[in-house]
XYZ file of C-alpha atoms in Angstrom:
497
model
C -4.275 62.252 -5.618
C -4.633 59.060 -8.226
C -3.481 55.727 -7.842
C -0.063 55.931 -8.798
C 0.746 58.972 -7.404
C 2.936 57.062 -4.535
C 6.497 56.197 -3.948
C 6.694 52.788 -5.616
C 9.625 52.171 -8.111
C 9.034 50.060 -10.937
C 11.541 47.521 -12.383
C 12.876 48.935 -15.313
C 14.997 47.396 -18.485
C 18.064 48.201 -17.159
C 17.363 46.192 -13.453
C 16.592 43.043 -15.938
C 19.896 43.365 -18.193
C 21.810 43.200 -14.562
C 19.749 40.516 -13.274
C 20.228 38.703 -16.246
C 24.072 39.460 -16.711
C 24.650 38.289 -12.891
C 22.618 34.988 -13.631
C 24.665 33.975 -16.832
C 28.355 34.750 -15.627
C 30.774 33.850 -12.792
C 30.864 31.075 -10.848
C 27.100 30.886 -10.510
C 26.447 30.760 -14.098
C 27.408 26.650 -14.563
C 24.851 25.720 -11.230
C 22.372 28.089 -12.397
C 22.395 26.050 -16.354
C 22.536 22.726 -14.448
C 19.648 23.829 -11.990
C 17.376 25.414 -14.567
C 17.764 22.233 -16.901
C 16.801 19.962 -14.125
C 13.756 22.131 -12.487
C 12.628 22.797 -16.522
C 12.464 19.211 -17.266
C 11.527 17.829 -13.897
C 9.783 20.112 -11.822
C 11.074 22.306 -8.760
C 10.660 19.235 -6.274
C 12.007 16.609 -8.362
C 14.867 18.722 -9.283
C 15.562 19.657 -5.909
C 15.005 15.985 -4.665
C 18.426 14.878 -2.517
C 19.653 11.490 -2.888
C 21.858 11.900 0.552
C 18.754 12.919 2.222
C 16.736 10.632 1.163
C 19.290 7.738 1.890
C 19.863 9.375 5.707
C 15.967 9.301 6.182
C 15.042 5.192 6.493
C 11.776 3.803 6.824
C 13.003 1.722 9.950
C 11.450 2.703 13.371
C 12.299 1.771 16.672
C 8.556 1.555 17.825
C 5.747 0.599 15.208
C 2.392 -0.193 15.649
C 0.449 -2.657 13.374
C -2.159 -0.823 11.264
C -4.613 -2.314 8.945
C -5.142 -1.477 5.011
C -4.211 2.078 3.962
C -7.255 4.283 3.090
C -7.913 6.868 0.493
C -10.012 10.131 0.891
C -9.407 10.705 -3.248
C -10.346 14.019 -4.514
C -12.403 14.974 -1.079
C -11.075 17.246 2.009
C -12.149 14.774 4.315
C -8.668 14.289 5.451
C -9.362 14.588 9.250
C -11.965 12.540 9.051
C -9.747 9.994 7.921
C -6.944 10.579 10.159
C -9.392 10.138 13.280
C -10.876 7.054 12.079
C -7.502 5.498 11.566
C -6.628 6.279 14.959
C -10.068 4.669 16.180
C -9.706 1.482 14.015
C -6.360 0.816 14.711
C -7.981 0.421 18.440
C -10.975 -1.765 17.655
C -8.345 -3.909 15.565
C -6.636 -4.989 17.994
C -9.293 -4.862 20.902
C -10.988 -7.289 18.892
C -8.388 -9.095 17.113
C -9.511 -8.448 13.378
C -7.130 -8.623 10.645
C -8.166 -5.806 9.035
C -11.018 -2.795 9.290
C -12.238 0.180 7.998
C -14.994 2.464 9.099
C -17.331 4.320 6.831
C -15.749 7.817 6.253
C -18.956 8.787 4.065
C -21.291 7.982 6.816
C -19.827 10.722 9.000
C -19.137 13.119 5.810
C -23.293 12.771 5.264
C -23.629 14.198 8.724
C -20.787 16.390 8.708
C -22.245 18.330 5.312
C -25.879 18.596 7.097
C -24.717 19.610 10.671
C -22.376 22.210 9.017
C -25.323 23.450 6.882
C -27.927 23.763 10.020
C -24.426 25.654 11.980
C -24.088 28.044 9.456
C -27.550 29.224 9.282
C -27.553 29.390 13.045
C -24.752 31.362 12.497
C -26.584 33.533 10.093
C -29.609 34.132 12.348
C -27.153 34.891 15.359
C -25.591 37.695 12.805
C -28.426 39.073 11.155
C -27.470 43.136 11.568
C -24.178 42.417 10.469
C -23.104 44.006 7.193
C -22.389 41.741 5.004
C -18.621 42.907 4.202
C -18.063 42.513 8.092
C -14.991 40.655 8.803
C -17.189 38.501 11.230
C -19.842 37.657 8.868
C -17.462 37.284 6.169
C -15.803 34.574 7.992
C -19.329 32.838 8.870
C -20.177 32.816 5.249
C -16.897 32.177 3.112
C -16.956 27.884 3.577
C -20.608 27.198 5.001
C -20.296 23.370 4.025
C -17.004 22.685 3.178
C -15.112 19.252 3.613
C -12.181 20.870 5.853
C -12.274 20.042 9.865
C -10.935 19.480 12.959
C -10.449 16.310 15.636
C -13.230 18.078 17.632
C -15.754 17.880 15.029
C -14.997 14.280 14.343
C -15.637 14.261 18.207
C -19.051 16.025 17.589
C -20.238 13.780 15.156
C -19.090 10.431 16.742
C -20.868 11.481 19.954
C -24.193 12.452 18.158
C -24.361 9.879 15.252
C -21.969 6.922 16.251
C -19.905 4.784 13.825
C -20.577 2.439 11.301
C -18.268 -0.051 8.967
C -17.428 0.711 5.477
C -19.259 -2.453 4.579
C -22.343 -0.701 6.139
C -22.228 2.545 4.160
C -19.777 2.283 1.401
C -18.054 4.941 -0.494
C -19.988 7.133 -3.448
C -18.963 9.101 -6.459
C -19.714 12.403 -4.759
C -17.409 11.460 -1.171
C -14.778 10.641 -3.575
C -15.125 13.825 -5.372
C -16.586 16.291 -3.256
C -16.364 19.005 -5.409
C -19.590 19.412 -7.537
C -21.828 18.420 -4.065
C -20.289 20.817 -2.125
C -20.619 23.496 -4.768
C -24.377 23.196 -5.111
C -25.049 22.514 -1.378
C -23.221 25.989 -0.540
C -25.161 27.551 -3.334
C -28.173 26.547 -1.746
C -26.906 27.970 1.943
C -26.181 31.103 0.398
C -29.596 31.391 -0.912
C -31.204 30.692 2.274
C -29.206 33.006 3.916
C -30.255 36.062 1.538
C -33.988 34.884 1.877
C -33.510 34.741 5.787
C -31.735 38.455 5.805
C -34.589 39.363 3.872
C -37.118 38.152 5.955
C -35.532 39.625 8.831
C -35.502 43.520 7.014
C -38.901 42.682 6.740
C -39.821 42.383 10.437
C -40.149 38.682 11.072
C -39.446 37.545 14.055
C -36.486 35.328 15.241
C -39.187 32.360 16.177
C -40.654 32.911 12.254
C -37.258 32.708 10.856
C -36.363 29.271 12.566
C -39.397 27.736 11.343
C -38.117 28.825 7.643
C -34.538 27.267 8.946
C -36.376 24.087 9.528
C -38.385 23.810 6.421
C -34.940 24.896 4.829
C -32.815 21.574 6.342
C -35.362 19.577 4.568
C -34.103 20.552 1.132
C -30.623 19.916 2.728
C -30.874 16.602 4.091
C -32.311 15.793 0.427
C -29.495 17.195 -1.198
C -27.071 15.114 0.819
C -29.308 11.910 0.840
C -29.318 12.468 -3.025
C -25.728 12.925 -3.327
C -24.522 10.113 -0.660
C -27.249 7.854 0.107
C -29.507 7.899 3.199
C -27.046 6.700 5.776
C -28.346 3.391 7.964
C -30.099 3.745 11.163
C -29.088 0.217 11.605
C -27.092 -2.524 9.727
C -26.046 -5.905 10.100
C -22.286 -6.771 10.731
C -19.806 -9.974 10.793
C -16.214 -10.054 10.852
C -13.759 -12.533 11.470
C -11.100 -12.905 14.196
C -7.747 -13.969 13.599
C -6.491 -17.130 14.495
C -3.839 -17.528 17.808
C -2.898 -15.200 20.288
C -0.578 -12.671 19.202
C -1.793 -9.701 19.544
C -0.064 -8.702 22.772
C -1.991 -5.366 22.689
C -5.389 -7.151 23.768
C -5.466 -8.248 27.363
C -6.980 -11.418 28.751
C -10.325 -9.464 29.681
C -10.251 -8.114 26.346
C -9.558 -11.723 24.378
C -12.566 -13.224 26.404
C -14.962 -10.481 25.524
C -13.889 -11.093 21.950
C -14.804 -14.843 22.136
C -18.207 -14.218 23.914
C -19.264 -11.928 20.965
C -17.923 -14.694 18.470
C -20.208 -17.295 16.814
C -18.650 -19.893 14.416
C -19.692 -20.277 11.188
C -18.384 -23.786 10.762
C -20.874 -26.704 10.042
C -18.560 -29.333 10.056
C -15.811 -30.564 12.416
C -12.521 -29.860 11.668
C -11.502 -33.340 10.641
C -14.171 -33.026 7.914
C -13.137 -29.480 6.851
C -9.494 -31.163 6.220
C -11.043 -34.234 4.408
C -12.921 -31.631 2.370
C -9.504 -30.166 1.623
C -7.858 -32.976 0.741
C -10.290 -33.812 -2.084
C -9.487 -30.567 -3.702
C -12.986 -28.624 -2.392
C -12.709 -25.271 -0.626
C -12.128 -25.471 3.081
C -14.341 -23.846 5.232
C -12.854 -20.800 7.414
C -13.420 -21.852 11.017
C -12.271 -18.841 12.702
C -14.522 -17.114 14.946
C -17.016 -14.626 13.818
C -18.404 -11.285 15.255
C -22.016 -11.219 14.128
C -24.562 -8.210 15.012
C -27.940 -7.901 13.539
C -30.233 -4.691 13.524
C -27.304 -2.525 15.273
C -27.342 1.215 15.556
C -24.355 3.411 14.896
C -24.119 4.645 18.207
C -24.140 1.257 20.091
C -21.786 -0.044 17.485
C -19.527 2.878 18.670
C -20.177 2.134 22.230
C -19.815 -1.958 22.015
C -16.706 -2.301 20.081
C -14.708 1.312 19.902
C -12.456 0.477 22.993
C -11.783 4.518 23.439
C -13.858 7.436 24.281
C -13.422 10.320 21.893
C -13.976 12.709 24.791
C -10.982 11.648 26.515
C -8.447 13.312 24.229
C -7.572 16.976 24.206
C -5.783 19.256 21.575
C -2.500 20.416 21.917
C -0.864 22.964 19.510
C 2.222 24.452 18.870
C 2.453 28.018 17.840
C 5.160 30.324 19.435
C 3.635 33.396 18.304
C 4.213 36.302 20.844
C 0.344 36.911 21.016
C 0.153 33.101 22.020
C 1.383 32.650 25.154
C 2.292 28.883 25.992
C 0.258 26.960 28.611
C -3.062 28.902 27.399
C -6.290 27.674 26.917
C -7.836 29.203 23.474
C -11.217 28.740 21.957
C -12.741 29.973 18.592
C -15.769 31.845 18.024
C -17.916 30.065 15.050
C -15.784 27.101 14.736
C -18.009 24.371 15.859
C -19.725 22.171 12.938
C -22.847 20.548 15.788
C -24.421 23.751 16.553
C -25.354 22.274 20.277
C -21.935 21.658 21.086
C -19.231 24.063 22.464
C -16.583 25.886 20.190
C -13.462 24.550 19.419
C -10.364 24.624 21.748
C -6.548 24.456 21.540
C -4.079 24.248 24.384
C -0.843 25.674 23.099
C 2.537 24.427 24.711
C 5.836 24.358 23.906
C 7.362 22.029 21.240
C 9.169 19.627 23.451
C 5.854 19.329 25.781
C 4.114 18.500 22.404
C 6.878 15.941 21.300
C 7.312 14.690 24.722
C 3.688 13.604 24.757
C 3.707 12.164 21.402
C 6.549 9.999 21.943
C 4.604 8.589 25.022
C 1.599 8.010 23.372
C 2.895 5.741 20.847
C 5.283 4.257 23.057
C 2.342 2.801 24.814
C 0.633 1.510 21.584
C -1.830 4.464 20.749
C -1.453 5.869 17.348
C -1.941 9.753 17.119
C -3.952 12.606 15.061
C -2.099 15.426 13.931
C -2.001 18.541 11.737
C 0.763 20.111 9.585
C 1.340 21.837 6.627
C 1.961 19.227 4.179
C 3.033 20.934 1.032
C 6.415 21.731 2.883
C 9.746 19.673 1.634
C 7.446 16.872 0.466
C 8.030 14.007 -1.349
C 5.039 12.279 -2.208
C 6.424 9.637 -4.634
C 9.018 8.371 -1.961
C 7.162 9.094 1.269
C 9.387 11.890 2.823
C 8.821 14.816 5.275
C 12.524 16.415 5.100
C 14.647 19.703 4.278
C 17.129 17.653 4.058
C 15.505 15.469 0.950
C 14.215 18.472 -0.595
C 16.579 20.931 -1.119
C 15.294 23.705 -2.834
C 18.271 26.066 -0.967
C 20.642 23.923 -2.980
C 18.436 24.017 -6.492
C 17.574 27.751 -6.094
C 21.076 29.085 -4.481
C 19.113 31.302 -2.042
C 18.126 30.570 1.559
C 14.411 29.896 2.586
C 14.432 29.536 6.326
C 11.976 31.153 8.125
C 10.897 30.041 11.990
C 7.989 28.621 13.039
C 6.163 31.957 14.594
C 6.700 33.845 11.552
C 5.998 31.092 8.996
C 2.531 30.991 11.322
C 1.888 34.581 11.298
C 2.636 35.267 7.878
C 0.960 32.349 6.822
C 3.160 30.617 5.240
C 2.883 27.486 7.265
C -0.727 26.706 7.571
C -2.029 23.861 8.732
C -3.534 21.909 5.961
C -3.652 18.234 6.099
C -4.433 15.611 8.950
C -2.692 12.493 9.347
C -1.692 9.469 11.676
C 1.186 8.662 13.405
C 1.848 4.882 13.553
C 5.696 4.964 14.856
C 8.663 6.559 15.667
C 12.207 6.209 15.911
C 14.343 7.107 19.096
C 17.942 8.030 19.184
C 20.540 6.947 21.437
C 19.063 9.393 24.024
C 15.895 8.345 23.759
C 14.789 11.680 21.462
C 12.726 11.159 18.242
C 14.964 11.798 14.992
C 11.951 10.319 12.592
C 8.300 9.769 12.586
C 6.019 6.797 11.023
C 3.318 8.692 9.024
C -0.159 6.992 8.055
C -1.752 9.085 5.107
C -5.134 8.870 3.272
C -3.810 9.086 -0.298
C -4.137 5.591 -0.981
C -1.156 2.821 -1.309
C 0.011 4.695 -4.773
C 2.138 7.517 -2.711
C 4.495 7.134 -0.272
C 5.870 3.715 0.567
C 2.679 1.455 0.249
C 1.152 4.946 1.519
C 3.320 5.164 4.534
C 5.713 8.599 5.055
C 8.594 9.117 7.052
C 9.214 12.553 8.507
C 12.333 13.475 10.177
C 12.477 15.468 13.756
C 13.294 18.778 12.226
C 10.230 18.613 9.862
C 7.919 17.461 12.613
C 8.976 20.446 14.957
C 8.888 22.937 12.189
C 5.348 21.903 10.363
C 3.346 20.137 12.573
C 0.835 22.732 14.438
C -1.570 20.224 16.620
C -1.940 16.747 18.150
C -4.258 14.906 19.613
C -3.411 13.271 23.242
C -4.815 11.449 25.347
C -5.351 13.034 29.098
C -3.039 10.319 30.305
C -0.095 11.430 28.827
C -0.114 14.954 29.729
C 1.800 16.406 32.339
C -0.057 18.004 35.156
C 1.140 21.702 33.977
C -0.375 20.768 30.795
C -3.034 18.873 32.081
C -3.954 21.884 34.281
C -3.883 24.333 31.163
C -6.429 22.278 29.162
C -8.857 22.823 32.279
C -8.571 26.489 32.495
C -10.951 29.258 31.437
C -10.180 29.540 27.599
C -9.068 32.391 25.804
C -12.006 33.353 23.294
C -10.474 33.924 19.737
C -12.158 35.558 16.578
C -12.488 33.402 13.809
C -9.863 34.546 11.804
C -7.546 33.944 14.723
C -7.015 30.388 14.445
C -3.909 29.098 16.166
C -4.285 26.130 13.602
C -6.538 26.101 10.068
C -8.989 23.452 9.182
C -8.045 20.401 7.244
C -8.887 19.130 4.214
């Protein structure tokens, strides 16, 4: 039997003739030609943009959180890291009354690459007898040190390495555009894997193999340090505290703590500074300052970040039949730091996920979330909405797939993480649009912010990170149950990059 001996039927010339005739005749011909003119000239998304849909989806929200300057991951897959740090910087800024603040994303990027490399080699050591074409080994070997990740990977890094402000470890060319760095790091890791498996076939013990691995990691450290620069073990930090007391998110205790940790840089009295201004000299900024010398990243995290990254849980909404709700899942080979546990997710109905998200924003806390950002997205205007991107009208056909089938057939994979910083509630208290802080810079969306309607949120958001205090009893109990362990290709959501 040859490969062509089957029942497949090819398209023939008569089929094509009939399709063309139907396209060019009848009532649909005019609409097809107008749509083609628009799409060929402007591209599908612009041609499908509905002015009515964008008008209805205003950038106004009943609840908004005041965030810092928009961030930009540039040509890297660090969205999950940016979104995570954006949730924490909001808390830091409002606790310590800072006008603006940004953590160093490159600092965690360094340690993520380093730790993923070690975890990958450990996974290789744990699967030495797996065939290279087995599904398990292919899953382990596919992306040994890619940019993508989840919130819990961020938690692992913060717990081990702490955090630093961007001033202490700024961006490098290889953090802003990571392809070449990741490519050669991956090649080196694959080279080490070949060597480890050869040593195993030659009878080396696991202890001997780990000795090799330890030497290999010195090369990995050098590659990371050359590409990104060595991360600081200690650093100095200075920040100015806002004037006034208009930040309602900071209580009296927080304000007193901020003042206690602040020192004044003023060398003159206010009257003298005022006199300098009247004489045309630059005035002295007399706002209080927070000053730190030789502080470690872990000390900085514990001292200045007013939330514990371990007090959050991962809620998913995956309505596939083989992913029952109120079930706690754990994913094999998913961690980025070898000594930590594998990543876990609790699957809940969308109404539960949605309510937890609303409650958290109403309480004044932003939310990390994962979604398929490619679906019905207008990057220029900053819209996520089926009513704004009318591809059904452009092509004259329906594109609806329910969420369960979209996930099962890989049409709605989570591929991007962002931060929710606002919500609009209708007259019944239900969310009809969400304010989203992206990490694509200020040139996209409305100064870097997007708006998603309620339907889009329900269908394309797969994962949110929620503080435990905003979980109902049933959901909290589910997060504490023994997990159902999944193989690496069975993830409820995909890594975000």
